[in-house]
Amino acid sequence: MAKTVYVGITGDIIHPGIINIINEGAKLGELTVGLLTDSAIVSHKRLPYLTYEQRKIVAENIKGVARVVPQEDWSYVPNLKKYKPDYIIHGDDWKSNYLNHIREEVFEVMKEWGGQVVEIPYTQGINSSALADNASSIGTTPDVRRATLRRLIAAKKIVRIMEAHSGLSGLIVENAEVEKEDGIHRFDGMWSSSLTDSTSKGKPDIEAVDLTTRMHSLTDILECTTKPIIYDGDTGDIPEHFVFTVRTLERNGVSAVIIEDKKGLKKNSLFGTEAKQVLATEEEFCEKISAGKKAQVTKDFMIIARIEEIIAGYSVDDAIKKAFAAVKAGADGVMIHSKDKSGMDIKEFCQKFRAEYKSIPIVLVPTTYNQFTENELAEWGANIIIYANHMLRASYPAMRKCAETILKAERSLEVNDMCMPIKEILELIPGTK
């Protein structure tokens, strides 16, 4: 009986080092490739460019591969226990990199049935992380970017979205990362806010700022980033205008638009009084959503219904009723808003919505109830967390302090520590130096 061999790969970039491991594994017996799923990868790395199905087709057609199975965990251990291979094969670089603890687990579990760990010398001159970085510098396409949000929702417990209002703020969101015990934390995408876009231009946040004007800022972000973008569509205007908005955003690679169930003169939800919040009727709101869904060309684009009932002083049950109607009209998700700092009305909404719809995405914007962590909000049923205005709010006091300090000192020496070094500017923008 032939020996069985297991190798785990992501399969997004197939380089000579991977081919060498597969070739060596095939010499030992029947080779099973454990192909990491999107959810297994995004727990520690960026979402792969290719979908699982695309990566599976590539892996299945590599010489020496007998079969491909999903590896749904970052660790090899669950699949090793399931398939009990005679050998697991891996590059010896895991002795000293971030997979060191998994290596120790693998050795322990393989002992249970007398299996053997085979370590192949690392292929010099190949750095898969660097290859991925180089690929990201090339950019993306509207089709690839647009589809990414749905993949992230399916793969991650919480999709983390940060506001961006310019190309520079977009680059920060694109590249920011923090290493924690459970892996690398990054922002998954960007929020194109009407409030921050208009404020960055020194203009009031009114819906009279048309899509063409908004697209100038959005294009700046699209041209220098690759992550998915959710667009703040305000009310979406009349159905005929919303149809145009959907087609324009979809064509440019935006992943989703969020429209609110308000009408009339625009007032920011967090600052307008309840009396000024004029809500669209259920029929008016659903007509707009239906028109937008009929207008879109791809299945990837999402229309998310922003429910304003709680902000306007109505009950959670009123908000639930409007949300259910929006979903039945075709909405791909719901966003619920509140000014209550306790967040308990949001929690109640999430629980009642989840009782009816188990998988329709819920979007939260915890600006007022920001004492809750992402994991806590996920436990309520949330899928997407939007940090809606923090990049702009952080930049304003920093710039004002810099300006006032120069005025007081009558020179710029005192602001050196406040400013980004020129060298970093040159390194941040590709092609500058």
Short mmCIF file of C-alpha atoms in Angstrom, two decimals, residues 80-290:
data_model
loop_
_atom_site.label_atom_id
_atom_site.label_comp_id
_atom_site.label_asym_id
_atom_site.label_seq_id
_atom_site.Cartn_x
_atom_site.Cartn_y
_atom_site.Cartn_z
CA LEU A 80 -3.25 15.79 10.12
CA LYS A 81 -5.51 14.19 12.71
CA LYS A 82 -8.21 13.74 10.07
CA TYR A 83 -6.05 12.16 7.34
CA LYS A 84 -3.23 10.63 9.45
CA PRO A 85 -0.56 10.78 6.70
CA ASP A 86 2.65 8.78 6.90
CA TYR A 87 4.60 11.95 6.13
CA ILE A 88 4.13 15.69 6.31
CA ILE A 89 6.59 17.70 4.25
CA HIS A 90 7.56 21.31 4.86
CA GLY A 91 10.36 23.77 4.14
CA ASP A 92 12.90 23.96 6.95
CA ASP A 93 12.48 27.74 7.23
CA TRP A 94 9.67 27.13 9.74
CA LYS A 95 12.34 26.29 12.32
CA SER A 96 13.02 29.98 12.82
CA ASN A 97 10.05 31.93 11.49
CA TYR A 98 6.50 32.67 12.72
CA LEU A 99 5.46 29.01 12.14
CA ASN A 100 7.86 27.71 14.80
CA HIS A 101 5.13 26.95 17.34
CA ILE A 102 3.05 25.15 14.70
CA ARG A 103 6.11 23.07 13.82
CA GLU A 104 6.31 21.89 17.43
CA GLU A 105 2.60 20.96 17.38
CA VAL A 106 3.08 19.02 14.14
CA PHE A 107 5.94 16.94 15.55
CA GLU A 108 3.85 16.05 18.60
CA VAL A 109 0.73 15.04 16.68
CA MET A 110 2.64 12.98 14.06
CA LYS A 111 4.07 10.85 16.91
CA GLU A 112 0.54 9.63 17.70
CA TRP A 113 0.51 7.22 14.70
CA GLY A 114 4.23 7.01 14.00
CA GLY A 115 4.21 9.55 11.21
CA GLN A 116 7.32 11.36 10.07
CA VAL A 117 8.05 15.07 9.52
CA VAL A 118 10.23 15.68 6.48
CA GLU A 119 11.90 19.09 6.25
CA ILE A 120 13.16 20.30 2.88
CA PRO A 121 15.98 22.87 2.72
CA TYR A 122 14.60 26.35 2.12
CA THR A 123 14.90 27.50 -1.49
CA GLN A 124 17.31 30.43 -1.43
CA GLY A 125 16.33 33.63 -3.18
CA ILE A 126 12.58 33.04 -2.74
CA ASN A 127 10.58 35.16 -0.30
CA SER A 128 6.85 34.56 -0.63
CA SER A 129 6.00 37.57 1.56
CA ALA A 130 8.11 39.83 -0.63
CA LEU A 131 6.47 38.36 -3.74
CA ALA A 132 3.06 39.16 -2.27
CA ASP A 133 4.19 42.72 -1.47
CA ASN A 134 5.45 43.16 -5.02
CA ALA A 135 2.15 41.86 -6.37
CA SER A 136 0.21 44.34 -4.25
CA SER A 137 2.35 47.21 -5.57
CA ILE A 138 1.15 46.39 -9.09
CA GLY A 139 -2.38 47.27 -8.02
CA THR A 140 -5.68 45.61 -8.71
CA THR A 141 -8.58 45.72 -11.16
CA PRO A 142 -12.14 46.96 -10.59
CA ASP A 143 -13.48 43.39 -10.86
CA VAL A 144 -11.02 41.94 -8.34
CA ARG A 145 -11.45 44.81 -5.86
CA ARG A 146 -15.24 44.81 -6.11
CA ALA A 147 -15.51 41.10 -5.29
CA THR A 148 -13.19 41.26 -2.30
CA LEU A 149 -15.72 42.56 0.26
CA ARG A 150 -18.03 39.56 -0.12
CA ARG A 151 -15.03 37.22 0.21
CA LEU A 152 -13.93 38.98 3.38
CA ILE A 153 -17.40 38.77 4.93
CA ALA A 154 -17.47 35.05 4.21
CA ALA A 155 -13.95 34.48 5.56
CA LYS A 156 -13.69 36.73 8.62
CA LYS A 157 -15.49 37.05 11.93
CA ILE A 158 -15.29 40.83 11.66
CA VAL A 159 -14.43 42.92 8.60
CA ARG A 160 -12.59 46.05 9.78
CA ILE A 161 -13.22 49.20 7.69
CA MET A 162 -11.49 52.58 8.18
CA GLU A 163 -12.50 55.94 6.75
CA ALA A 164 -10.31 57.38 3.99
CA HIS A 165 -10.85 60.80 2.43
CA SER A 166 -7.77 61.20 0.22
CA GLY A 167 -5.09 59.21 -1.54
CA LEU A 168 -2.71 59.72 1.40
CA SER A 169 -5.21 58.58 4.02
CA GLY A 170 -6.02 55.65 1.75
CA LEU A 171 -2.36 54.63 1.69
CA ILE A 172 -2.26 54.70 5.49
CA VAL A 173 -5.31 52.45 5.69
CA GLU A 174 -3.85 50.19 3.00
CA ASN A 175 -0.54 49.66 4.81
CA ALA A 176 -1.24 50.02 8.54
CA GLU A 177 -0.71 46.83 10.52
CA VAL A 178 -0.07 45.77 14.11
CA GLU A 179 1.31 42.40 15.19
CA LYS A 180 -0.62 40.80 18.06
CA GLU A 181 -0.64 37.36 19.66
CA ASP A 182 -3.40 36.14 17.33
CA GLY A 183 -1.67 37.39 14.17
CA ILE A 184 -1.31 40.56 12.11
CA HIS A 185 -4.19 43.03 12.46
CA ARG A 186 -4.94 45.16 9.40
CA PHE A 187 -7.82 47.18 8.04
CA ASP A 188 -9.74 45.16 5.48
CA GLY A 189 -11.10 48.07 3.49
CA MET A 190 -12.07 51.73 3.35
CA TRP A 191 -15.14 53.85 3.99
CA SER A 192 -15.72 56.75 1.62
CA SER A 193 -17.64 59.11 3.91
CA SER A 194 -19.61 62.05 2.59
CA LEU A 195 -18.91 63.89 5.86
CA THR A 196 -15.14 63.52 5.78
CA ASP A 197 -14.93 64.06 2.02
CA SER A 198 -16.79 67.36 2.21
CA THR A 199 -15.01 68.46 5.40
CA SER A 200 -11.59 67.78 3.85
CA LYS A 201 -12.63 70.17 1.08
CA GLY A 202 -13.79 72.78 3.60
CA LYS A 203 -17.42 72.40 2.55
CA PRO A 204 -20.59 71.49 4.50
CA ASP A 205 -21.85 67.91 4.49
CA ILE A 206 -24.86 68.39 2.24
CA GLU A 207 -26.22 66.01 -0.36
CA ALA A 208 -26.00 68.72 -3.00
CA VAL A 209 -22.36 67.64 -3.40
CA ASP A 210 -22.96 65.40 -6.42
CA LEU A 211 -21.47 62.04 -7.34
CA THR A 212 -19.17 63.55 -9.97
CA THR A 213 -17.54 65.76 -7.32
CA ARG A 214 -17.27 62.88 -4.86
CA MET A 215 -15.71 60.69 -7.54
CA HIS A 216 -12.66 62.98 -7.74
CA SER A 217 -11.65 62.08 -4.17
CA LEU A 218 -12.71 58.49 -4.62
CA THR A 219 -10.56 58.16 -7.75
CA ASP A 220 -7.53 59.41 -5.83
CA ILE A 221 -8.04 56.56 -3.37
CA LEU A 222 -8.79 53.95 -6.03
CA GLU A 223 -5.63 54.77 -7.96
CA CYS A 224 -3.19 54.13 -5.09
CA THR A 225 -4.85 51.35 -3.07
CA THR A 226 -6.14 47.81 -3.59
CA LYS A 227 -8.51 47.16 -0.69
CA PRO A 228 -12.31 47.20 -1.08
CA ILE A 229 -14.25 50.44 -0.66
CA ILE A 230 -17.70 51.01 0.83
CA TYR A 231 -19.32 54.21 -0.39
CA ASP A 232 -21.49 56.48 1.74
CA GLY A 233 -24.44 57.11 -0.56
CA ASP A 234 -26.47 59.30 1.84
CA THR A 235 -30.15 58.87 0.81
CA GLY A 236 -29.25 57.78 -2.72
CA ASP A 237 -31.50 60.59 -4.05
CA ILE A 238 -34.50 59.59 -6.19
CA PRO A 239 -34.56 56.03 -7.63
CA GLU A 240 -33.58 57.21 -11.11
CA HIS A 241 -30.49 58.97 -9.74
CA PHE A 242 -29.63 56.05 -7.49
CA VAL A 243 -29.57 53.77 -10.52
CA PHE A 244 -26.87 55.99 -12.04
CA THR A 245 -24.91 55.98 -8.77
CA VAL A 246 -24.95 52.19 -8.58
CA ARG A 247 -23.71 51.77 -12.13
CA THR A 248 -20.95 54.37 -11.70
CA LEU A 249 -19.67 52.89 -8.43
CA GLU A 250 -19.86 49.32 -9.70
CA ARG A 251 -17.99 50.19 -12.90
CA ASN A 252 -15.18 51.78 -10.87
CA GLY A 253 -14.70 48.76 -8.63
CA VAL A 254 -16.42 49.98 -5.46
CA SER A 255 -17.69 47.00 -3.44
CA ALA A 256 -20.79 48.44 -1.77
CA VAL A 257 -22.97 51.50 -1.31
CA ILE A 258 -24.86 52.28 1.88
CA ILE A 259 -28.04 54.35 1.58
CA GLU A 260 -30.17 55.66 4.44
CA ASP A 261 -33.95 55.72 4.78
CA LYS A 262 -34.16 59.52 5.13
CA LYS A 263 -35.34 62.22 2.79
CA GLY A 264 -35.44 65.98 2.61
CA LEU A 265 -32.70 68.39 3.72
CA LYS A 266 -29.70 66.42 4.90
CA LYS A 267 -28.71 66.57 8.58
CA ASN A 268 -25.93 64.45 10.01
CA SER A 269 -27.51 61.64 12.03
CA LEU A 270 -25.31 62.09 15.08
CA PHE A 271 -25.94 65.82 15.43
CA GLY A 272 -29.34 66.54 13.92
CA THR A 273 -32.26 66.66 16.35
CA GLU A 274 -34.95 64.02 16.19
CA ALA A 275 -37.48 66.50 14.83
CA LYS A 276 -35.29 67.15 11.80
CA GLN A 277 -34.99 63.49 10.82
CA VAL A 278 -37.53 62.94 8.02
CA LEU A 279 -37.68 59.25 7.19
CA ALA A 280 -38.70 57.71 3.91
CA THR A 281 -41.66 55.40 4.06
CA GLU A 282 -41.08 51.68 3.83
CA GLU A 283 -42.41 51.71 0.27
CA GLU A 284 -40.21 54.62 -0.83
CA PHE A 285 -37.07 53.09 0.64
CA CYS A 286 -37.72 49.63 -0.78
CA GLU A 287 -38.49 51.04 -4.24
CA LYS A 288 -35.06 52.67 -4.26
CA ILE A 289 -33.29 49.49 -3.14
CA SER A 290 -35.10 47.41 -5.75
#
